[in-house]
Short mmCIF file of C-alpha atoms and ligand atoms in Angstrom, two decimals:
data_model
loop_
_atom_site.label_atom_id
_atom_site.label_comp_id
_atom_site.label_asym_id
_atom_site.label_seq_id
_atom_site.Cartn_x
_atom_site.Cartn_y
_atom_site.Cartn_z
CA UNK A 114 -19.38 -19.09 -8.27
CA UNK A 115 -17.40 -18.04 -11.33
CA UNK A 116 -15.71 -20.70 -13.45
CA UNK A 117 -13.05 -18.36 -14.85
CA UNK A 118 -11.72 -14.92 -13.82
CA UNK A 119 -9.43 -12.53 -15.72
CA UNK A 120 -6.87 -10.63 -13.67
CA UNK A 121 -6.17 -7.17 -15.10
CA UNK A 122 -2.88 -6.62 -13.30
CA UNK A 123 0.70 -7.84 -12.85
CA UNK A 124 3.25 -8.49 -10.12
CA UNK A 125 2.46 -9.50 -6.57
CA UNK A 126 -1.22 -8.55 -6.62
CA UNK A 127 -1.86 -10.63 -9.76
CA UNK A 128 -0.28 -13.60 -7.97
CA UNK A 129 -2.32 -12.86 -4.82
CA UNK A 130 -5.55 -12.93 -6.85
CA UNK A 131 -4.51 -16.12 -8.68
CA UNK A 132 -3.97 -17.77 -5.28
CA UNK A 133 -7.45 -16.77 -4.11
CA UNK A 134 -9.00 -18.04 -7.35
CA UNK A 135 -7.19 -21.40 -7.11
CA UNK A 136 -8.47 -21.92 -3.57
CA UNK A 137 -11.99 -21.23 -4.81
CA UNK A 138 -11.59 -23.62 -7.76
CA UNK A 139 -11.71 -20.78 -10.30
CA UNK A 140 -9.62 -20.83 -13.48
CA UNK A 141 -7.51 -17.75 -14.13
CA UNK A 142 -6.60 -15.68 -17.17
CA UNK A 143 -3.56 -13.41 -16.89
CA UNK A 144 -2.87 -10.45 -19.13
CA UNK A 145 0.66 -9.26 -19.77
CA UNK A 146 2.93 -6.89 -21.63
CA UNK A 147 5.87 -7.85 -23.82
CA UNK A 148 8.18 -7.03 -20.89
CA UNK A 149 6.29 -9.53 -18.71
CA UNK A 150 6.28 -12.48 -21.13
CA UNK A 151 8.22 -14.56 -18.56
CA UNK A 152 6.72 -12.99 -15.43
CA UNK A 153 5.50 -15.27 -12.63
CA UNK A 154 1.86 -14.17 -12.93
CA UNK A 155 1.83 -15.30 -16.57
CA UNK A 156 3.19 -18.72 -15.68
CA UNK A 157 0.96 -19.18 -12.64
CA UNK A 158 -2.30 -18.39 -14.44
CA UNK A 159 -4.11 -21.09 -16.40
CA UNK A 160 -4.09 -18.91 -19.53
CA UNK A 161 -2.46 -15.66 -20.54
CA UNK A 162 -3.21 -13.00 -23.14
CA UNK A 163 -0.59 -10.61 -24.53
CA UNK A 164 -1.81 -7.00 -24.47
CA UNK A 165 1.05 -5.09 -26.12
CA UNK A 166 4.40 -3.37 -25.54
CA UNK A 167 5.91 -2.68 -22.13
CA UNK A 168 4.54 0.82 -21.41
CA UNK A 169 1.39 0.52 -19.29
CA UNK A 170 -0.43 2.86 -21.67
CA UNK A 171 0.06 0.22 -24.37
CA UNK A 172 -0.73 -2.81 -22.22
CA UNK A 173 -2.17 -2.83 -18.66
CA UNK A 174 -4.16 0.37 -19.29
CA UNK A 175 -5.78 -0.89 -22.49
CA UNK A 176 -9.21 -1.41 -20.98
CA UNK A 177 -11.01 -2.35 -24.14
CA UNK A 178 -8.35 -4.92 -25.09
CA UNK A 179 -8.69 -6.41 -21.60
CA UNK A 180 -12.47 -6.67 -21.88
CA UNK A 181 -12.01 -8.29 -25.32
CA UNK A 182 -9.52 -10.77 -23.83
CA UNK A 183 -12.03 -11.72 -21.13
CA UNK A 184 -14.76 -12.34 -23.69
CA UNK A 185 -12.44 -14.30 -25.99
CA UNK A 186 -11.19 -16.59 -23.18
CA UNK A 187 -14.63 -17.10 -21.67
CA UNK A 188 -13.85 -15.36 -18.37
CA UNK A 189 -16.98 -14.26 -16.54
CA UNK A 190 -15.45 -11.65 -14.28
CA UNK A 191 -12.51 -9.23 -14.09
CA UNK A 192 -10.46 -8.46 -10.98
CA UNK A 193 -8.51 -5.20 -11.43
CA UNK A 194 -6.17 -5.43 -8.41
CA UNK A 195 -4.84 -2.00 -7.40
CA UNK A 196 -3.40 0.80 -9.55
CA UNK A 197 -3.78 0.62 -13.35
CA UNK A 198 -7.55 0.56 -14.16
CA UNK A 199 -8.79 -0.32 -10.67
CA UNK A 200 -10.38 3.06 -9.91
CA UNK A 201 -11.42 4.10 -13.40
CA UNK A 202 -15.16 4.49 -13.45
CA UNK A 203 -15.27 4.06 -17.23
CA UNK A 204 -13.52 0.69 -17.01
CA UNK A 205 -15.88 -0.63 -14.32
CA UNK A 206 -18.73 0.47 -16.59
CA UNK A 207 -17.16 -1.07 -19.73
CA UNK A 208 -16.79 -4.41 -17.91
CA UNK A 209 -20.43 -4.32 -16.81
CA UNK A 210 -21.64 -3.19 -20.25
CA UNK A 211 -19.83 -6.15 -21.83
CA UNK A 212 -21.94 -8.49 -19.68
CA UNK A 213 -19.00 -9.32 -17.39
CA UNK A 214 -18.84 -9.06 -13.61
CA UNK A 215 -16.63 -6.35 -12.08
CA UNK A 216 -14.91 -7.63 -8.92
CA UNK A 217 -15.08 -4.28 -7.18
CA UNK A 218 -17.52 -1.54 -6.18
CA UNK A 219 -20.24 -0.17 -8.48
CA UNK A 220 -18.97 2.35 -11.07
CA UNK A 221 -21.24 4.94 -9.40
CA UNK A 222 -19.46 4.49 -6.05
CA UNK A 223 -16.06 4.84 -7.74
CA UNK A 224 -17.28 8.09 -9.34
CA UNK A 225 -18.76 9.44 -6.10
CA UNK A 226 -15.55 8.85 -4.15
CA UNK A 227 -13.33 10.00 -7.03
CA UNK A 228 -14.34 13.59 -6.44
CA UNK A 229 -12.96 14.68 -3.07
CA UNK A 230 -15.60 17.39 -2.69
CA UNK A 231 -18.40 14.94 -3.53
CA UNK A 232 -16.89 12.45 -1.05
CA UNK A 233 -16.85 15.13 1.66
CA UNK A 234 -20.50 15.93 0.97
CA UNK A 235 -21.42 12.24 1.21
CA UNK A 236 -19.44 11.83 4.44
CA UNK A 237 -21.03 14.90 6.03
CA UNK A 238 -24.51 13.66 5.08
CA UNK A 239 -23.64 10.32 6.67
CA UNK A 240 -22.50 11.98 9.92
CA UNK A 241 -18.86 10.97 9.36
CA UNK A 242 -16.47 13.61 10.72
CA UNK A 243 -14.51 15.42 7.99
CA UNK A 244 -11.75 18.02 8.32
CA UNK A 245 -13.33 21.48 8.68
CA UNK A 246 -13.38 23.11 5.24
CA UNK A 247 -15.44 23.64 2.11
CA UNK A 248 -17.39 21.06 0.13
CA UNK A 249 -17.34 22.99 -3.13
CA UNK A 250 -14.55 24.47 -5.27
CA UNK A 251 -13.24 27.94 -4.43
CA UNK A 252 -14.35 30.63 -6.87
CA UNK A 253 -11.29 32.89 -6.49
CA UNK A 254 -8.62 34.12 -4.06
CA UNK A 255 -11.11 36.41 -2.31
CA UNK A 256 -13.44 33.48 -1.72
CA UNK A 257 -10.45 31.47 -0.45
CA UNK A 258 -9.35 34.24 1.94
CA UNK A 259 -12.80 34.51 3.44
CA UNK A 260 -12.97 30.74 4.03
CA UNK A 261 -9.42 30.63 5.45
CA UNK A 262 -10.21 33.47 7.88
CA UNK A 263 -13.22 31.48 9.04
CA UNK A 264 -11.23 28.27 9.74
CA UNK A 265 -7.96 29.91 10.76
CA UNK A 266 -4.47 29.36 9.34
CA UNK A 267 -2.72 27.14 8.41
CA UNK A 268 -5.07 25.86 5.71
CA UNK A 269 -4.54 23.28 3.01
CA UNK A 270 -5.62 23.78 -0.60
CA UNK A 271 -6.58 20.50 -2.28
CA UNK A 272 -7.56 19.52 -5.81
CA UNK A 273 -11.14 18.18 -5.92
CA UNK A 274 -10.07 15.60 -8.52
CA UNK A 275 -6.89 14.83 -6.57
CA UNK A 276 -5.79 12.27 -4.08
CA UNK A 277 -2.33 11.11 -3.18
CA UNK A 278 -1.15 14.66 -2.50
CA UNK A 279 -1.13 16.15 -6.02
CA UNK A 280 -2.24 19.77 -6.21
CA UNK A 281 -1.96 20.27 -2.41
CA UNK A 282 -0.61 23.52 -0.93
CA UNK A 283 -0.18 24.42 2.74
CA UNK A 284 -0.91 28.11 3.32
CA UNK A 285 0.22 29.84 6.51
CA UNK A 286 -0.82 33.45 5.89
CA UNK A 287 -3.32 35.45 3.89
CA UNK A 288 -0.48 36.89 1.73
CA UNK A 289 0.48 33.39 0.53
CA UNK A 290 -3.10 32.48 -0.36
CA UNK A 291 -3.57 33.96 -3.86
CA UNK A 292 -0.30 32.66 -5.37
CA UNK A 293 -0.80 29.23 -3.71
CA UNK A 294 -4.32 29.00 -5.10
CA UNK A 295 -3.12 29.88 -8.60
CA UNK A 296 -0.36 27.26 -8.55
CA UNK A 297 -2.63 24.58 -7.01
CA UNK A 298 -5.18 25.24 -9.77
CA UNK A 299 -2.48 25.06 -12.44
CA UNK A 300 -1.14 21.76 -11.07
CA UNK A 301 -4.66 20.32 -10.74
CA UNK A 302 -5.54 21.27 -14.30
CA UNK A 303 -2.43 19.67 -15.76
CA UNK A 304 -2.62 16.54 -13.57
CA UNK A 305 -6.39 15.90 -13.67
CA UNK A 306 -7.78 18.18 -16.40
CA UNK A 307 -9.87 19.83 -13.70
CA UNK A 308 -8.74 22.93 -11.80
CA UNK A 309 -11.33 22.73 -9.01
CA UNK A 310 -9.57 23.41 -5.68
CA UNK A 311 -11.15 23.50 -2.22
CA UNK A 312 -9.82 24.32 1.22
CA UNK A 313 -9.45 22.44 4.52
CA UNK A 314 -8.00 23.35 7.86
CA UNK A 315 -4.46 21.93 7.92
CA UNK A 316 -4.14 19.24 10.60
CA UNK A 317 -0.64 19.31 12.09
CA UNK A 318 1.19 16.08 13.00
CA UNK A 319 -1.62 13.54 12.56
CA UNK A 320 -1.40 9.80 12.01
CA UNK A 321 -2.75 8.21 8.85
CA UNK A 322 -5.17 5.56 10.02
CA UNK A 323 -7.49 3.81 7.59
CA UNK A 324 -10.49 1.54 8.08
CA UNK A 325 -11.11 -1.53 5.91
CA UNK A 326 -14.74 -2.03 4.97
CA UNK A 327 -16.45 -4.97 3.30
CA UNK A 328 -20.01 -4.80 2.01
CA UNK A 329 -22.15 -7.35 0.19
CA UNK A 330 -25.06 -6.90 -2.24
CA UNK A 331 -27.56 -7.84 0.45
CA UNK A 332 -27.20 -4.81 2.71
CA UNK A 333 -24.43 -5.97 5.05
CA UNK A 334 -21.57 -3.49 5.52
CA UNK A 335 -18.82 -4.46 7.97
CA UNK A 336 -15.58 -2.85 9.07
CA UNK A 337 -12.46 -4.92 9.71
CA UNK A 338 -10.68 -2.44 11.94
CA UNK A 339 -7.82 -0.12 11.19
CA UNK A 340 -4.41 -0.05 9.58
CA UNK A 341 -1.73 2.36 10.77
CA UNK A 342 -0.03 3.79 7.66
CA UNK A 343 1.89 6.77 9.01
CA UNK A 344 5.33 5.50 7.93
CA UNK A 345 5.28 7.00 4.45
CA UNK A 346 7.53 9.04 2.22
CA UNK A 347 6.14 11.47 -0.34
CA UNK A 348 2.73 9.81 -0.12
CA UNK A 349 4.26 6.36 -0.71
CA UNK A 350 3.58 4.10 2.25
CA UNK A 351 6.60 2.09 3.35
CA UNK A 352 5.39 0.19 6.43
CA UNK A 353 1.86 -0.58 7.58
CA UNK A 354 0.54 -2.33 10.64
CA UNK A 355 -2.67 -3.57 12.17
CA UNK A 356 -3.92 -2.66 14.65
CA UNK A 357 -2.68 0.88 15.49
CA UNK A 358 -1.11 1.71 18.85
CA UNK A 359 -3.23 4.88 18.79
CA UNK A 360 -6.59 3.12 18.46
CA UNK A 361 -8.44 1.73 21.47
CA UNK A 362 -11.34 -0.71 21.06
CA UNK A 363 -13.69 2.19 21.77
CA UNK A 364 -12.08 4.44 19.11
CA UNK A 365 -12.02 1.50 16.67
CA UNK A 366 -15.77 1.08 17.09
CA UNK A 367 -16.37 4.81 16.45
CA UNK A 368 -14.03 5.03 13.45
CA UNK A 369 -15.45 1.78 12.10
CA UNK A 370 -19.02 3.04 12.38
CA UNK A 371 -17.98 6.31 10.67
CA UNK A 372 -16.38 4.38 7.79
CA UNK A 373 -19.39 2.08 7.42
CA UNK A 374 -21.72 5.10 7.33
CA UNK A 375 -19.67 6.84 4.61
CA UNK A 376 -19.49 3.63 2.55
CA UNK A 377 -23.25 3.09 2.84
CA UNK A 378 -23.89 6.69 1.77
CA UNK A 379 -21.91 5.99 -1.42
CA UNK A 380 -23.90 2.82 -2.18
CA UNK A 381 -20.69 0.89 -1.67
CA UNK A 382 -20.34 -2.85 -2.26
CA UNK A 383 -17.18 -5.02 -2.05
CA UNK A 384 -13.88 -4.15 -0.31
CA UNK A 385 -12.96 -0.50 0.26
CA UNK A 386 -10.95 1.67 2.59
CA UNK A 387 -11.79 4.94 4.33
CA UNK A 388 -8.71 7.05 5.04
CA UNK A 389 -8.67 9.17 8.18
CA UNK A 390 -6.34 11.59 9.86
CA UNK A 391 -6.12 10.91 13.59
CA UNK A 392 -4.74 13.85 15.54
CA UNK A 393 -2.82 13.83 18.81
CA UNK A 394 -6.00 14.57 20.81
CA UNK A 395 -7.76 11.49 19.41
CA UNK A 396 -10.02 13.41 17.01
CA UNK A 397 -10.39 11.73 13.62
CA UNK A 398 -11.34 13.14 10.24
CA UNK A 399 -12.40 11.37 7.05
CA UNK A 400 -10.07 12.20 4.14
CA UNK A 401 -11.08 10.01 1.21
CA UNK A 402 -12.17 6.51 0.25
CA UNK A 403 -10.06 4.12 -1.80
CA UNK A 404 -12.40 2.05 -3.95
CA UNK A 405 -10.09 -0.94 -4.50
CA UNK A 406 -8.19 -3.67 -2.71
CA UNK A 407 -5.12 -2.00 -1.22
CA UNK A 408 -1.46 -2.96 -1.18
CA UNK A 409 -1.54 -3.24 2.61
CA UNK A 410 -4.62 -5.51 2.84
CA UNK A 411 -2.61 -8.48 4.23
CA UNK A 412 -2.10 -6.92 7.68
CA UNK A 413 -5.88 -6.80 8.08
CA UNK A 414 -6.16 -10.39 6.86
CA UNK A 415 -3.62 -11.58 9.42
CA UNK A 416 -5.27 -9.95 12.44
CA UNK A 417 -8.88 -10.72 11.45
CA UNK A 418 -8.43 -14.11 9.78
CA UNK A 419 -10.63 -12.92 6.91
CA UNK A 420 -9.32 -13.43 3.36
CA UNK A 421 -10.18 -10.12 1.70
CA UNK A 422 -9.50 -11.18 -1.88
CA UNK A 423 -11.55 -14.34 -1.45
CA UNK A 424 -14.42 -12.22 -0.13
CA UNK A 425 -14.09 -9.72 -2.95
CA UNK A 426 -14.72 -12.59 -5.36
CA UNK A 427 -17.50 -14.16 -3.29
CA UNK A 428 -19.26 -10.80 -2.92
CA UNK A 429 -19.04 -10.13 -6.68
CA UNK A 430 -20.58 -13.59 -7.23
CA UNK A 431 -23.51 -12.55 -5.03
CA UNK A 432 -22.66 -14.32 -1.79
CA UNK A 433 -23.69 -13.00 1.60
CA UNK A 434 -21.14 -12.01 4.24
CA UNK A 435 -21.47 -14.54 7.08
CA UNK A 436 -19.65 -12.53 9.77
CA UNK A 437 -21.15 -10.54 12.62
CA UNK A 438 -19.52 -7.18 13.32
CA UNK A 439 -19.04 -8.05 17.00
CA UNK A 440 -17.10 -11.18 16.03
CA UNK A 441 -14.49 -9.19 14.08
CA UNK A 442 -11.87 -8.36 16.70
CA UNK A 443 -8.21 -7.90 15.80
CA UNK A 444 -6.02 -10.60 17.31
CA UNK A 445 -2.27 -10.10 17.74
CA UNK A 446 -0.22 -7.75 15.58
CA UNK A 447 0.72 -7.67 11.89
CA UNK A 448 3.37 -5.54 10.16
CA UNK A 449 4.08 -5.15 6.45
CA UNK A 450 7.26 -3.84 4.84
CA UNK A 451 7.12 -2.89 1.18
CA UNK A 452 10.26 -4.25 -0.44
CA UNK A 453 11.00 -1.91 -3.32
CA UNK A 454 13.79 -1.70 -5.90
CA UNK A 455 14.85 1.67 -4.53
CA UNK A 456 18.14 2.54 -2.90
CA UNK A 457 17.62 4.17 0.50
CA UNK A 458 21.21 5.42 0.44
CA UNK A 459 20.65 7.50 -2.71
CA UNK A 460 17.39 9.12 -1.63
CA UNK A 461 15.39 6.12 -2.90
CA UNK A 462 16.53 6.31 -6.50
CA UNK A 463 14.91 3.47 -8.43
CA UNK A 464 17.31 0.62 -9.18
CA UNK A 465 17.06 -1.58 -12.25
CA UNK A 466 18.62 -4.87 -13.30
CA UNK A 467 18.14 -8.61 -13.03
CA UNK A 468 17.39 -10.39 -9.77
CA UNK A 469 20.51 -12.58 -9.59
CA UNK A 470 19.80 -14.29 -6.32
CA UNK A 471 16.74 -14.39 -4.12
CA UNK A 472 16.48 -16.02 -0.72
CA UNK A 473 13.07 -15.69 0.89
CA UNK A 474 12.35 -15.52 4.60
CA UNK A 475 10.03 -18.12 6.08
CA UNK A 476 9.31 -19.75 9.42
CA UNK A 477 6.63 -18.97 12.00
CA UNK A 478 4.37 -16.01 11.28
CA UNK A 479 6.00 -14.96 8.02
CA UNK A 480 4.16 -14.22 4.77
CA UNK A 481 5.78 -13.21 1.48
CA UNK A 482 3.52 -11.64 -1.14
CA UNK A 483 6.03 -11.33 -3.95
CA UNK A 484 5.99 -10.61 -7.64
CA UNK A 485 9.54 -11.45 -8.62
CA UNK A 486 11.81 -14.49 -8.76
CA UNK A 487 15.43 -15.21 -9.57
CA UNK A 488 16.00 -14.01 -13.13
CA UNK A 489 13.27 -11.33 -13.08
CA UNK A 490 14.22 -8.18 -14.96
CA UNK A 491 13.40 -5.04 -12.94
CA UNK A 492 12.68 -2.16 -15.33
CA UNK A 493 11.43 1.38 -14.94
CA UNK A 494 8.17 0.59 -16.71
CA UNK A 495 6.25 -0.39 -13.58
CA UNK A 496 5.99 0.31 -9.87
CA UNK A 497 9.22 -0.39 -7.96
CA UNK A 498 7.46 -2.55 -5.34
CA UNK A 499 8.93 -6.06 -5.73
CA UNK A 500 7.16 -7.72 -2.84
CA UNK A 501 5.61 -7.29 0.57
CA UNK A 502 7.04 -8.97 3.61
CA UNK A 503 4.33 -9.40 6.22
CA UNK A 504 4.61 -10.88 9.69
CA UNK A 505 2.17 -11.74 12.44
CA UNK A 506 2.91 -12.24 16.14
CA UNK A 507 0.92 -12.02 19.34
CA UNK A 508 2.20 -8.56 20.35
CA UNK A 509 3.65 -5.52 18.57
CA UNK A 510 7.08 -6.05 20.14
CA UNK A 511 7.11 -9.67 19.01
CA UNK A 512 5.98 -8.66 15.52
CA UNK A 513 8.83 -6.14 15.26
CA UNK A 514 11.36 -8.74 16.40
CA UNK A 515 9.89 -11.21 13.90
CA UNK A 516 10.02 -8.69 11.05
CA UNK A 517 13.63 -7.91 11.93
CA UNK A 518 14.45 -11.62 11.91
CA UNK A 519 12.64 -12.14 8.59
CA UNK A 520 14.42 -9.17 6.98
CA UNK A 521 17.75 -10.67 8.05
CA UNK A 522 16.78 -13.90 6.26
CA UNK A 523 15.93 -12.00 3.07
CA UNK A 524 18.61 -11.67 0.41
CA UNK A 525 18.01 -9.98 -2.93
CA UNK A 526 21.02 -9.60 -5.21
CA UNK A 527 21.15 -7.80 -8.53
CA UNK A 528 19.09 -4.76 -7.66
CA UNK A 529 19.28 -2.35 -4.73
CA UNK A 530 16.32 -2.67 -2.40
CA UNK A 531 14.74 -1.04 0.63
CA UNK A 532 15.64 -4.03 2.85
CA UNK A 533 18.31 -2.31 4.93
CA UNK A 534 16.09 0.71 5.44
CA UNK A 535 13.39 -1.54 6.91
CA UNK A 536 15.93 -3.18 9.21
CA UNK A 537 16.89 0.24 10.55
CA UNK A 538 13.26 1.19 11.12
CA UNK A 539 12.70 -2.04 13.08
CA UNK A 540 15.74 -1.09 15.21
CA UNK A 541 14.55 2.49 15.74
CA UNK A 542 13.50 3.45 19.24
CA UNK A 543 10.74 5.88 18.21
CA UNK A 544 9.24 3.31 15.83
CA UNK A 545 9.45 0.65 18.53
CA UNK A 546 7.60 2.99 20.87
CA UNK A 547 4.91 3.50 18.23
CA UNK A 548 5.81 7.16 18.28
CA UNK A 549 5.04 7.85 14.60
CA UNK A 550 2.95 10.29 12.56
CA UNK A 551 2.85 11.22 8.88
CA UNK A 552 5.92 13.47 9.05
CA UNK A 553 7.95 10.99 11.11
CA UNK A 554 9.85 9.36 8.26
CA UNK A 555 10.75 12.63 6.54
CA UNK A 556 12.02 13.94 9.88
CA UNK A 557 14.06 10.81 10.64
CA UNK A 558 15.26 10.06 7.11
CA UNK A 559 18.87 11.04 7.78
CA UNK A 560 19.09 8.55 10.67
CA UNK A 561 17.46 5.73 8.71
CA UNK A 562 19.41 5.84 5.47
CA UNK A 563 23.02 5.60 4.37
CA UNK A 564 24.27 5.09 7.87
CA UNK A 565 27.37 2.96 7.50
CA UNK A 566 29.98 3.85 10.13
CA UNK A 567 33.44 2.89 8.80
CA UNK A 568 34.41 0.48 11.62
CA UNK A 569 31.22 -1.55 11.01
CA UNK A 570 31.92 -1.68 7.30
CA UNK A 571 35.40 -2.92 7.86
CA UNK A 572 34.23 -5.57 10.33
CA UNK A 573 31.45 -6.72 8.01
CA UNK A 574 33.75 -6.96 5.00
CA UNK A 575 36.23 -8.98 7.02
CA UNK A 576 33.60 -11.39 8.36
CA UNK A 577 32.04 -11.71 4.91
CA UNK A 578 35.40 -12.49 3.35
CA UNK A 579 36.19 -15.15 5.92
CA UNK A 580 32.77 -16.79 5.57
CA UNK A 581 32.88 -16.78 1.80
CA UNK A 582 36.29 -18.41 1.78
CA UNK A 583 35.07 -20.92 4.37
CA UNK A 584 31.98 -21.78 2.31
CA UNK A 585 33.94 -22.27 -0.86
CA UNK A 586 36.33 -24.56 0.93
CA UNK A 587 33.47 -26.57 2.46
CA UNK A 588 31.34 -26.78 -0.73
CA UNK A 589 33.31 -25.78 -3.81
CA UNK A 590 30.44 -26.81 -6.17
CA UNK A 591 28.38 -23.88 -4.89
CA UNK A 592 30.86 -21.49 -6.40
CA UNK A 593 29.66 -22.60 -9.83
CA UNK A 594 26.96 -20.28 -11.11
CA UNK A 595 25.00 -18.50 -8.44
CA UNK A 596 26.71 -17.96 -5.12
CA UNK A 597 24.69 -16.66 -2.21
CA UNK A 598 26.45 -13.48 -1.13
CA UNK A 599 27.81 -13.54 2.38
CA UNK A 600 27.84 -9.79 2.85
CA UNK A 601 24.33 -9.15 4.15
CA UNK A 602 23.21 -12.38 5.71
CA UNK A 603 26.29 -13.09 7.77
CA UNK A 604 28.33 -10.07 8.82
CA UNK A 605 25.47 -7.72 9.53
CA UNK A 606 23.42 -10.49 11.08
CA UNK A 607 25.59 -10.65 14.18
CA UNK A 608 25.90 -6.92 14.45
CA UNK A 609 22.19 -6.41 14.07
CA UNK A 610 21.34 -9.16 16.49
CA UNK A 611 23.62 -7.49 19.00
CA UNK A 612 21.98 -4.14 18.31
CA UNK A 613 18.50 -5.62 18.79
CA UNK A 614 19.58 -7.31 22.01
CA UNK A 615 20.82 -4.00 23.37
CA UNK A 616 17.42 -2.46 22.60
CA UNK A 617 15.42 -5.12 24.41
C1 MV4 B 248 -4.37 16.53 4.90
C2 MV4 B 248 -3.27 16.68 5.78
C3 MV4 B 248 -3.40 17.58 6.82
N1 MV4 B 248 -4.54 18.31 6.95
N2 MV4 B 248 -5.48 17.27 5.09
C4 MV4 B 248 -2.18 13.74 1.71
C5 MV4 B 248 -2.74 13.01 0.54
C6 MV4 B 248 -4.21 12.98 0.71
N3 MV4 B 248 -4.65 11.62 0.87
C7 MV4 B 248 -4.51 13.83 1.89
N4 MV4 B 248 -3.27 14.18 2.50
C8 MV4 B 248 -3.23 14.97 3.60
N5 MV4 B 248 -4.35 15.69 3.86
C9 MV4 B 248 -5.54 18.13 6.08
N6 MV4 B 248 -6.63 18.88 6.21
C10 MV4 B 248 -2.15 15.91 5.55
C11 MV4 B 248 -2.12 15.06 4.45
C12 MV4 B 248 -0.91 14.30 4.27
C13 MV4 B 248 -0.91 12.92 4.39
C14 MV4 B 248 -2.06 12.20 4.65
C15 MV4 B 248 -2.03 10.83 4.74
C16 MV4 B 248 -0.82 10.15 4.60
C17 MV4 B 248 0.31 10.84 4.34
C18 MV4 B 248 0.30 12.23 4.24
C19 MV4 B 248 1.48 12.92 3.99
C20 MV4 B 248 1.47 14.27 3.88
C21 MV4 B 248 0.27 14.96 4.01
#
């Protein structure tokens, strides 16, 4: 096993990796920007190396400086987390070329899955179902029209170098095809420096279901079941769960085998995720493979009992996976809410400022994977995700009730957050019925944001005022310095509890 690992990331995932290292008896080296000098990941690591100024391009994206920091501190391996350099083939190669161990898949597998057309070719060769479409770039509009006629409208134009929705265009008629192709190519060229665009049949109203895979260097490739990630906004996931209400044990086995086959075809090792669309008829189609640990990995950990970050490290150190596929059966239900510094009531505008007060939920079945603490400065330099609140319970209904309860316990003052939005989703009848697909959130946004009926507001303000006065009378010393605000945790608590009761 490694003696020392460098973590090329920040925030909650850096802390998550530090925790895994500690449990394995591995020393940790953090890297940080000037803006993160006092960040929790810097304090929690055994050592820390300053990379440069706040902008990621001058700090967390400085691959060669990170490799140099690993060599200088005597770290033997680098864990990239997610985002930043985690899926850059050149960085995985630079780490390996420096004689260090990359805690992730081979650079060749990152490259193979980085091209969506190459990934489709691999998947097809492996017998994994893909959305009907082409596996090479379109030559011109005429070529596109011929392909679209073959598959039938609507079709979706996608950038081969893309992912995450950039360079995508839905096309409903032949007339729209040529201009859509031109603009997709333009967007792809400016975003990726590559204007290759291909075409797929557009799947209407599917769920986004992804399969976690884990492969070692000794030929074992396992799947750890699915995550349901349909609750997303503009390709940003907001809530994830495991398992999915739409996946039976039989479907899980088929999707799992399809993911394992695609991963094997790419020569994959370590943790990875195959994304699928699952349509209303139960057909599933491979979309792409994410060659990193993902934000939502904890829901899989909670239902399988397998520590994914620990196994990423063990696999990179050459260990063999000791699990049998048949023994990996999801137990109970896990839900994750991404707590972001975005204001749901202003169309998720990012909010900045200092975290003035933070009260964390706890109790049975609650996990907090956070990256901030009281006093943290929330800037626009990095991703707005502050933390992930994850719960486990024996059933989906119980997990939703537990998440609702945990969200009520959570107080973050100083920046606007997505907390209230998550509370409303947990209270929503369609969500509670599992009646979600990738367009669900966009369709229901008006109901789930900025909904503050005046009578409620008045009642809450009154209750909050009374409680605050009561608290100050009972414990006047608490009024010195930081005072826990009464507004969210008291007034709305009763109202929300009543609302939940009425939904039961
Ligand atoms: C699709 C699709 C419908 N049909 N492909 C979005 C980003 C990229 N990962 C692929 N995406 C989609 N591909 C076909 N043929 C719908 C989406 C899509 C989507 C997929 C997963 C999660 C959220 C999404 C939101 C909008 C569109």
